[in-house]
C-alpha atoms as a printed R data frame, in Angstrom:
    type eleno elety resid chain resno      x       y       z
1   ATOM     1    CA   MET     A     1 48.745  58.034  17.090
2   ATOM     2    CA   LYS     A     2 46.414  58.599  18.824
3   ATOM     3    CA   MET     A     3 45.894  57.031  22.806
4   ATOM     4    CA   SER     A     4 42.965  53.946  23.888
5   ATOM     5    CA   SER     A     5 40.529  55.729  26.211
6   ATOM     6    CA   ARG     A     6 41.420  53.588  29.167
7   ATOM     7    CA   LEU     A     7 45.551  54.968  28.949
8   ATOM     8    CA   LYS     A     8 44.239  58.144  28.657
9   ATOM     9    CA   GLU     A     9 41.864  57.561  32.299
10  ATOM    10    CA   LYS     A    10 45.381  56.737  33.328
11  ATOM    11    CA   VAL     A    11 48.220  59.547  32.944
12  ATOM    12    CA   THR     A    12 44.607  61.962  34.024
13  ATOM    13    CA   ALA     A    13 44.368  60.261  37.349
14  ATOM    14    CA   ALA     A    14 48.254  60.560  37.837
15  ATOM    15    CA   ILE     A    15 48.249  64.600  36.510
16  ATOM    16    CA   ARG     A    16 45.990  63.945  39.182
17  ATOM    17    CA   LYS     A    17 47.342  62.220  41.891
18  ATOM    18    CA   PHE     A    18 50.910  64.350  41.335
19  ATOM    19    CA   ASN     A    19 48.425  67.941  41.991
20  ATOM    20    CA   LYS     A    20 46.789  66.985  45.047
21  ATOM    21    CA   SER     A    21 50.217  65.785  46.512
22  ATOM    22    CA   ARG     A    22 51.716  68.856  46.094
23  ATOM    23    CA   SER     A    23 49.227  70.896  47.094
24  ATOM    24    CA   ARG     A    24 48.751  68.342  50.484
25  ATOM    25    CA   SER     A    25 52.565  69.762  50.298
26  ATOM    26    CA   ASP     A    26 52.141  73.660  50.256
27  ATOM    27    CA   SER     A    27 49.159  73.987  52.436
28  ATOM    28    CA   GLY     A    28 52.067  71.391  54.754
29  ATOM    29    CA   ASP     A    29 54.432  74.341  54.624
30  ATOM    30    CA   LYS     A    30 51.829  76.649  54.496
31  ATOM    31    CA   LYS     A    31 50.555  75.228  58.050
32  ATOM    32    CA   ALA     A    32 54.157  75.766  59.164
33  ATOM    33    CA   ALA     A    33 55.103  79.420  58.265
34  ATOM    34    CA   GLU     A    34 51.160  80.290  60.600
35  ATOM    35    CA   ALA     A    35 52.484  78.526  63.866
36  ATOM    36    CA   VAL     A    36 55.956  79.531  62.849
37  ATOM    37    CA   ALA     A    37 54.297  83.360  62.709
38  ATOM    38    CA   GLY     A    38 51.761  82.053  66.217
39  ATOM    39    CA   GLY     A    39 54.818  80.686  67.875
40  ATOM    40    CA   GLY     A    40 56.823  84.073  67.596
41  ATOM    41    CA   GLY     A    41 52.876  85.980  68.522
42  ATOM    42    CA   ALA     A    42 53.381  84.227  71.297
43  ATOM    43    CA   ALA     A    43 57.037  85.075  72.296
44  ATOM    44    CA   ASN     A    44 55.876  88.409  70.982
45  ATOM    45    CA   ASP     A    45 52.566  88.171  73.387
46  ATOM    46    CA   THR     A    46 54.784  87.391  76.305
47  ATOM    47    CA   LEU     A    47 57.801  89.293  75.479
48  ATOM    48    CA   PRO     A    48 54.856  92.889  76.504
49  ATOM    49    CA   SER     A    49 53.188  91.074  79.540
50  ATOM    50    CA   SER     A    50 57.536  90.191  80.951
51  ATOM    51    CA   GLY     A    51 57.940  93.943  79.500
52  ATOM    52    CA   GLY     A    52 55.045  94.924  81.549
53  ATOM    53    CA   ASN     A    53 56.043  93.428  85.264
54  ATOM    54    CA   VAL     A    54 59.285  95.214  84.618
55  ATOM    55    CA   SER     A    55 58.221  98.292  84.114
56  ATOM    56    CA   ALA     A    56 55.595  97.948  86.880
57  ATOM    57    CA   ASN     A    57 58.058  96.876  89.409
58  ATOM    58    CA   VAL     A    58 60.744  99.868  87.749
59  ATOM    59    CA   THR     A    59 57.543 102.429  87.765
60  ATOM    60    CA   THR     A    60 56.988 100.422  91.673
61  ATOM    61    CA   LYS     A    61 60.613 101.592  92.543
62  ATOM    62    CA   ASN     A    62 60.534 105.228  91.177
63  ATOM    63    CA   THR     A    63 57.762 105.659  93.757
64  ATOM    64    CA   ASN     A    64 58.747 104.285  96.633
65  ATOM    65    CA   VAL     A    65 62.793 105.955  96.239
66  ATOM    66    CA   ASN     A    66 60.865 109.448  95.377
67  ATOM    67    CA   ALA     A    67 58.329 108.812  98.840
68  ATOM    68    CA   ILE     A    68 61.564 108.517 100.296
69  ATOM    69    CA   ALA     A    69 63.171 112.128  99.196
70  ATOM    70    CA   ALA     A    70 60.219 113.430  99.429
71  ATOM    71    CA   GLY     A    71 60.342 112.326 103.214
72  ATOM    72    CA   VAL     A    72 63.720 113.637 103.306
73  ATOM    73    CA   ASP     A    73 62.691 117.096 102.611
74  ATOM    74    CA   ARG     A    74 59.814 117.299 104.599
75  ATOM    75    CA   GLU     A    75 62.811 116.986 107.178
76  ATOM    76    CA   SER     A    76 65.456 118.753 106.158
77  ATOM    77    CA   VAL     A    77 62.296 121.611 105.573
78  ATOM    78    CA   ALA     A    78 61.212 121.145 109.196
79  ATOM    79    CA   GLU     A    79 64.586 120.923 110.505
80  ATOM    80    CA   SER     A    80 66.502 124.151 111.601
81  ATOM    81    CA   PRO     A    81 69.470 125.809 108.964
82  ATOM    82    CA   GLY     A    82 71.468 125.403 112.031
83  ATOM    83    CA   LYS     A    83 70.722 121.832 113.442
84  ATOM    84    CA   ARG     A    84 70.603 120.496 109.413
85  ATOM    85    CA   LEU     A    85 74.640 122.333 109.103
86  ATOM    86    CA   ARG     A    86 74.914 120.460 112.337
87  ATOM    87    CA   ARG     A    87 73.563 117.294 111.493
88  ATOM    88    CA   GLN     A    88 75.681 117.234 107.884
89  ATOM    89    CA   ASP     A    89 78.447 118.197 109.691
90  ATOM    90    CA   ASN     A    90 78.726 115.382 111.918
91  ATOM    91    CA   LYS     A    91 76.808 112.987 110.073
92  ATOM    92    CA   ILE     A    92 73.868 112.118 111.229
93  ATOM    93    CA   SER     A    93 70.357 111.039 111.433
94  ATOM    94    CA   PRO     A    94 68.452 114.550 112.414
95  ATOM    95    CA   ALA     A    95 66.699 113.707 116.616
96  ATOM    96    CA   PRO     A    96 63.145 113.316 116.854
97  ATOM    97    CA   ASN     A    97 61.927 117.089 118.026
98  ATOM    98    CA   ARG     A    98 61.685 117.461 121.494
99  ATOM    99    CA   MET     A    99 60.574 120.752 123.864
100 ATOM   100    CA   ILE     A   100 63.589 121.909 125.778
101 ATOM   101    CA   MET     A   101 62.348 123.454 128.782
102 ATOM   102    CA   PRO     A   102 64.519 126.054 130.787
103 ATOM   103    CA   VAL     A   103 66.175 125.911 133.736
104 ATOM   104    CA   ASN     A   104 66.984 128.001 135.897
105 ATOM   105    CA   ILE     A   105 69.979 127.174 138.707
106 ATOM   106    CA   GLN     A   106 69.989 129.121 141.576
107 ATOM   107    CA   HIS     A   107 73.232 129.705 143.013
108 ATOM   108    CA   ALA     A   108 73.456 129.991 147.244
109 ATOM   109    CA   PRO     A   109 74.335 133.821 148.239
110 ATOM   110    CA   ASP     A   110 77.654 133.840 149.406
111 ATOM   111    CA   HIS     A   111 77.889 134.642 153.436
112 ATOM   112    CA   SER     A   112 81.493 135.685 153.325
113 ATOM   113    CA   ILE     A   113 81.572 139.770 153.078
114 ATOM   114    CA   ARG     A   114 77.954 139.569 155.738
115 ATOM   115    CA   ALA     A   115 79.933 137.550 158.415
116 ATOM   116    CA   ARG     A   116 82.826 138.877 158.523
117 ATOM   117    CA   ARG     A   117 80.944 142.448 158.189
118 ATOM   118    CA   LEU     A   118 79.657 141.149 161.182
119 ATOM   119    CA   MET     A   119 82.116 138.830 163.196
120 ATOM   120    CA   LYS     A   120 84.189 142.230 163.045
121 ATOM   121    CA   GLU     A   121 81.180 144.049 164.401
122 ATOM   122    CA   TYR     A   122 80.620 141.832 167.162
123 ATOM   123    CA   LYS     A   123 83.915 141.834 168.797
124 ATOM   124    CA   GLU     A   124 84.203 145.529 169.156
125 ATOM   125    CA   ILE     A   125 81.118 145.903 170.045
126 ATOM   126    CA   GLN     A   126 82.741 143.525 172.936
127 ATOM   127    CA   LYS     A   127 85.664 144.718 173.381
128 ATOM   128    CA   ILE     A   128 84.082 148.881 173.893
129 ATOM   129    CA   HIS     A   129 81.966 146.714 176.692
130 ATOM   130    CA   ASN     A   130 84.652 145.150 178.436
131 ATOM   131    CA   SER     A   131 85.992 148.663 177.977
132 ATOM   132    CA   LYS     A   132 83.234 150.452 180.068
133 ATOM   133    CA   LYS     A   133 81.967 150.023 183.151
134 ATOM   134    CA   ALA     A   134 78.585 151.135 182.267
135 ATOM   135    CA   SER     A   135 77.703 150.606 178.753
136 ATOM   136    CA   VAL     A   136 75.429 152.066 176.249
137 ATOM   137    CA   PHE     A   137 74.167 148.980 175.088
138 ATOM   138    CA   THR     A   138 74.856 145.084 174.944
139 ATOM   139    CA   VAL     A   139 74.331 142.557 171.934
140 ATOM   140    CA   GLU     A   140 74.228 138.079 171.924
141 ATOM   141    CA   LEU     A   141 73.657 136.229 169.407
142 ATOM   142    CA   ILE     A   142 71.172 134.191 169.480
143 ATOM   143    CA   ASN     A   143 72.109 130.163 169.819
144 ATOM   144    CA   ASP     A   144 74.779 131.513 168.759
145 ATOM   145    CA   ASN     A   145 73.302 132.655 165.390
146 ATOM   146    CA   LEU     A   146 76.005 135.061 164.192
147 ATOM   147    CA   TYR     A   147 73.011 136.436 162.129
148 ATOM   148    CA   GLU     A   148 70.223 137.399 164.725
149 ATOM   149    CA   TRP     A   149 71.278 139.384 167.532
150 ATOM   150    CA   TYR     A   150 70.106 140.947 171.418
151 ATOM   151    CA   ALA     A   151 70.821 144.191 171.435
152 ATOM   152    CA   ARG     A   152 70.394 145.541 175.390
153 ATOM   153    CA   LEU     A   153 69.976 149.470 175.433
154 ATOM   154    CA   HIS     A   154 70.655 150.744 178.991
155 ATOM   155    CA   ILE     A   155 71.250 153.804 179.224
156 ATOM   156    CA   VAL     A   156 68.574 156.450 177.442
157 ATOM   157    CA   ASP     A   157 68.550 160.649 177.936
158 ATOM   158    CA   PRO     A   158 68.469 160.238 181.653
159 ATOM   159    CA   ASP     A   159 66.080 163.552 181.908
160 ATOM   160    CA   SER     A   160 63.259 162.177 179.470
161 ATOM   161    CA   LYS     A   161 60.362 160.537 180.422
162 ATOM   162    CA   LEU     A   162 61.203 157.348 179.039
163 ATOM   163    CA   ALA     A   163 64.091 157.068 181.489
164 ATOM   164    CA   LYS     A   164 62.527 158.121 184.186
165 ATOM   165    CA   ASP     A   165 59.373 155.566 183.537
166 ATOM   166    CA   MET     A   166 62.610 152.754 183.125
167 ATOM   167    CA   VAL     A   167 63.740 154.053 186.668
168 ATOM   168    CA   GLU     A   168 59.743 154.071 188.259
169 ATOM   169    CA   MET     A   169 58.937 150.580 186.305
170 ATOM   170    CA   ASN     A   170 62.217 148.552 187.876
171 ATOM   171    CA   ILE     A   171 63.378 147.888 184.102
172 ATOM   172    CA   PRO     A   172 66.472 147.373 183.378
173 ATOM   173    CA   PHE     A   173 67.418 148.141 179.334
174 ATOM   174    CA   ILE     A   174 65.080 147.941 176.437
175 ATOM   175    CA   LEU     A   175 65.454 144.205 173.586
176 ATOM   176    CA   LEU     A   176 66.168 144.356 170.628
177 ATOM   177    CA   HIS     A   177 65.790 141.654 168.638
178 ATOM   178    CA   LEU     A   178 68.149 142.127 164.762
179 ATOM   179    CA   VAL     A   179 68.436 140.103 162.162
180 ATOM   180    CA   PHE     A   180 70.768 140.681 159.280
181 ATOM   181    CA   PRO     A   181 69.364 139.263 155.614
182 ATOM   182    CA   ASP     A   182 71.929 137.446 153.202
183 ATOM   183    CA   ASN     A   183 72.570 140.559 151.336
184 ATOM   184    CA   PHE     A   184 73.737 143.161 154.640
185 ATOM   185    CA   PRO     A   185 75.800 144.775 155.029
186 ATOM   186    CA   PHE     A   186 74.019 145.555 151.208
187 ATOM   187    CA   ALA     A   187 70.763 145.909 152.410
188 ATOM   188    CA   PRO     A   188 69.789 147.002 156.475
189 ATOM   189    CA   PRO     A   189 68.975 144.712 159.551
190 ATOM   190    CA   PHE     A   190 65.212 144.126 160.279
191 ATOM   191    CA   MET     A   191 64.582 145.488 163.502
192 ATOM   192    CA   ARG     A   192 61.783 145.458 166.029
193 ATOM   193    CA   VAL     A   193 61.548 146.360 170.198
194 ATOM   194    CA   VAL     A   194 60.931 142.859 172.338
195 ATOM   195    CA   GLU     A   195 60.061 144.458 175.934
196 ATOM   196    CA   PRO     A   196 58.853 146.413 177.418
197 ATOM   197    CA   ARG     A   197 55.592 147.924 174.924
198 ATOM   198    CA   ILE     A   198 56.078 151.473 174.012
199 ATOM   199    CA   GLU     A   199 53.965 154.012 172.646
200 ATOM   200    CA   LYS     A   200 55.519 156.416 170.679
201 ATOM   201    CA   GLY     A   201 59.114 157.215 170.111
202 ATOM   202    CA   PHE     A   202 58.495 155.512 166.372
203 ATOM   203    CA   VAL     A   203 57.434 152.077 167.846
204 ATOM   204    CA   MET     A   204 54.741 151.113 165.761
205 ATOM   205    CA   GLU     A   205 52.693 147.752 166.290
206 ATOM   206    CA   GLY     A   206 54.682 145.037 167.483
207 ATOM   207    CA   GLY     A   207 57.562 146.832 168.097
208 ATOM   208    CA   ALA     A   208 58.280 148.066 164.582
209 ATOM   209    CA   ILE     A   209 60.769 150.800 164.242
210 ATOM   210    CA   CYS     A   210 59.673 153.825 161.623
211 ATOM   211    CA   MET     A   211 63.789 154.851 161.189
212 ATOM   212    CA   GLU     A   212 64.661 155.830 157.865
213 ATOM   213    CA   LEU     A   213 68.022 154.509 158.452
214 ATOM   214    CA   LEU     A   214 65.975 151.008 158.441
215 ATOM   215    CA   THR     A   215 64.156 150.829 154.759
216 ATOM   216    CA   PRO     A   216 66.377 149.859 151.648
217 ATOM   217    CA   ARG     A   217 66.366 153.641 150.691
218 ATOM   218    CA   GLY     A   218 67.619 154.920 153.642
219 ATOM   219    CA   TRP     A   219 70.264 152.063 154.218
220 ATOM   220    CA   ALA     A   220 73.443 153.052 153.314
221 ATOM   221    CA   SER     A   221 76.789 150.123 153.757
222 ATOM   222    CA   ALA     A   222 78.703 151.746 155.668
223 ATOM   223    CA   TYR     A   223 76.191 152.752 158.738
224 ATOM   224    CA   THR     A   224 77.580 149.902 161.478
225 ATOM   225    CA   VAL     A   225 74.890 148.325 164.041
226 ATOM   226    CA   GLU     A   226 76.778 150.857 166.840
227 ATOM   227    CA   ALA     A   227 74.958 153.626 164.631
228 ATOM   228    CA   VAL     A   228 71.949 152.099 164.463
229 ATOM   229    CA   LEU     A   229 71.481 151.369 167.895
230 ATOM   230    CA   MET     A   230 72.476 155.220 168.347
231 ATOM   231    CA   GLN     A   231 70.235 156.569 166.084
232 ATOM   232    CA   PHE     A   232 67.454 154.460 167.423
233 ATOM   233    CA   ALA     A   233 68.308 155.620 171.109
234 ATOM   234    CA   ALA     A   234 67.924 159.665 169.928
235 ATOM   235    CA   SER     A   235 64.328 158.415 168.835
236 ATOM   236    CA   LEU     A   236 62.655 156.800 171.215
237 ATOM   237    CA   VAL     A   237 63.599 160.645 173.025
238 ATOM   238    CA   LYS     A   238 62.628 162.622 169.844
239 ATOM   239    CA   GLY     A   239 59.485 160.861 169.842
240 ATOM   240    CA   GLN     A   240 58.495 160.849 173.609
241 ATOM   241    CA   GLY     A   241 58.091 157.338 173.727
242 ATOM   242    CA   ARG     A   242 57.133 156.197 176.913
243 ATOM   243    CA   ILE     A   243 56.959 152.326 178.695
244 ATOM   244    CA   VAL     A   244 52.249 151.619 178.041
245 ATOM   245    CA   ARG     A   245 52.008 150.489 181.847
246 ATOM   246    CA   LYS     A   246 47.851 149.041 180.414
247 ATOM   247    CA   THR     A   247 47.763 147.696 177.219
248 ATOM   248    CA   LYS     A   248 45.493 149.492 175.256
249 ATOM   249    CA   SER     A   249 46.318 147.201 172.604
250 ATOM   250    CA   SER     A   250 44.384 143.444 171.629
251 ATOM   251    CA   LYS     A   251 46.943 142.556 168.721
252 ATOM   252    CA   GLU     A   252 50.074 140.553 169.325
253 ATOM   253    CA   PHE     A   253 53.348 142.147 170.307
254 ATOM   254    CA   SER     A   254 55.339 139.468 168.169
255 ATOM   255    CA   ARG     A   255 57.850 139.115 164.856
256 ATOM   256    CA   ARG     A   256 55.029 138.557 163.065
257 ATOM   257    CA   THR     A   257 53.163 141.981 163.802
258 ATOM   258    CA   ALA     A   258 55.812 143.416 163.996
259 ATOM   259    CA   GLU     A   259 57.053 142.645 159.836
260 ATOM   260    CA   GLU     A   260 53.244 143.394 158.850
261 ATOM   261    CA   ALA     A   261 53.612 146.641 160.279
262 ATOM   262    CA   PHE     A   262 56.761 147.578 159.061
263 ATOM   263    CA   ARG     A   263 56.129 146.270 155.662
264 ATOM   264    CA   SER     A   264 53.116 148.778 155.573
265 ATOM   265    CA   LEU     A   265 55.554 151.881 156.870
266 ATOM   266    CA   VAL     A   266 57.656 150.975 154.175
267 ATOM   267    CA   LYS     A   267 54.776 151.579 151.660
268 ATOM   268    CA   THR     A   268 53.513 154.107 153.158
269 ATOM   269    CA   HIS     A   269 56.939 156.094 153.188
270 ATOM   270    CA   GLU     A   270 57.346 154.730 149.660
271 ATOM   271    CA   LYS     A   271 54.142 156.512 148.406
272 ATOM   272    CA   TYR     A   272 54.867 159.382 149.982
273 ATOM   273    CA   GLY     A   273 58.410 160.185 151.502
274 ATOM   274    CA   TRP     A   274 59.340 161.013 154.758
275 ATOM   275    CA   VAL     A   275 56.923 163.141 155.417
276 ATOM   276    CA   THR     A   276 53.579 163.260 157.814
277 ATOM   277    CA   PRO     A   277 51.018 161.346 155.855
278 ATOM   278    CA   ALA     A   278 47.406 161.539 155.568
279 ATOM   279    CA   LEU     A   279 45.290 159.400 158.217
280 ATOM   280    CA   SER     A   280 43.626 157.123 156.275
281 ATOM   281    CA   ASP     A   281 46.953 155.663 155.610
282 ATOM   282    CA   GLY     A   282 47.992 155.699 158.463
């Protein structure tokens, strides 16, 4: 049975419509799938980006940690082993580097030995003086200072020219000045003639006295003030000392001049010993 042409056209239109509708459905599903795929891609694109930030943050933190660790290592290297051990024991941070200057502590010298020795000798001399009518010498403290004395030599060898000069010029004594250093009796006193001016007799400029006994090399702690004065009295006569009637030297007869002359004397005798030095050395 044959279909009419009109019916055939309707059937053909219906089939086309069905195919067209199916094609649209497939296209929508495909777009939906692409959209889902695209969304997943966007999500995937976002995740790597977020992951990149996290990675960058982790890298930055690691860099900071490494820098801190490097700084700690440098400080540890700069520290001495002893300081590092003390810091670890005490759990303290390292102190900044600073220079510590040494401090010299000077202790006051002990005057007790000097004071006891001088007080003992002073009392003994005063006792001898009080027990005799005519003393060879007398002593007194200068301004009540136990470490600075005046000594007066009243008697020298009566047969000497010096004794005759004293009588003729009506000079009752030879005045001496003694200064005792901090380390006396382990060092000698400084002694000089104050008046009158004496030439020869081992008396030098300013009244300095040329006696080995008064130098550090010739001194002994067993020597007493009495022994020093008696030795000086003997050296005056031995050296043919005379009282100066007319001053020939223009130099000041003072303690400063005496100290300078004595230092020069000690230097010369340390070089040549206690012999007669060359004229150029004084």
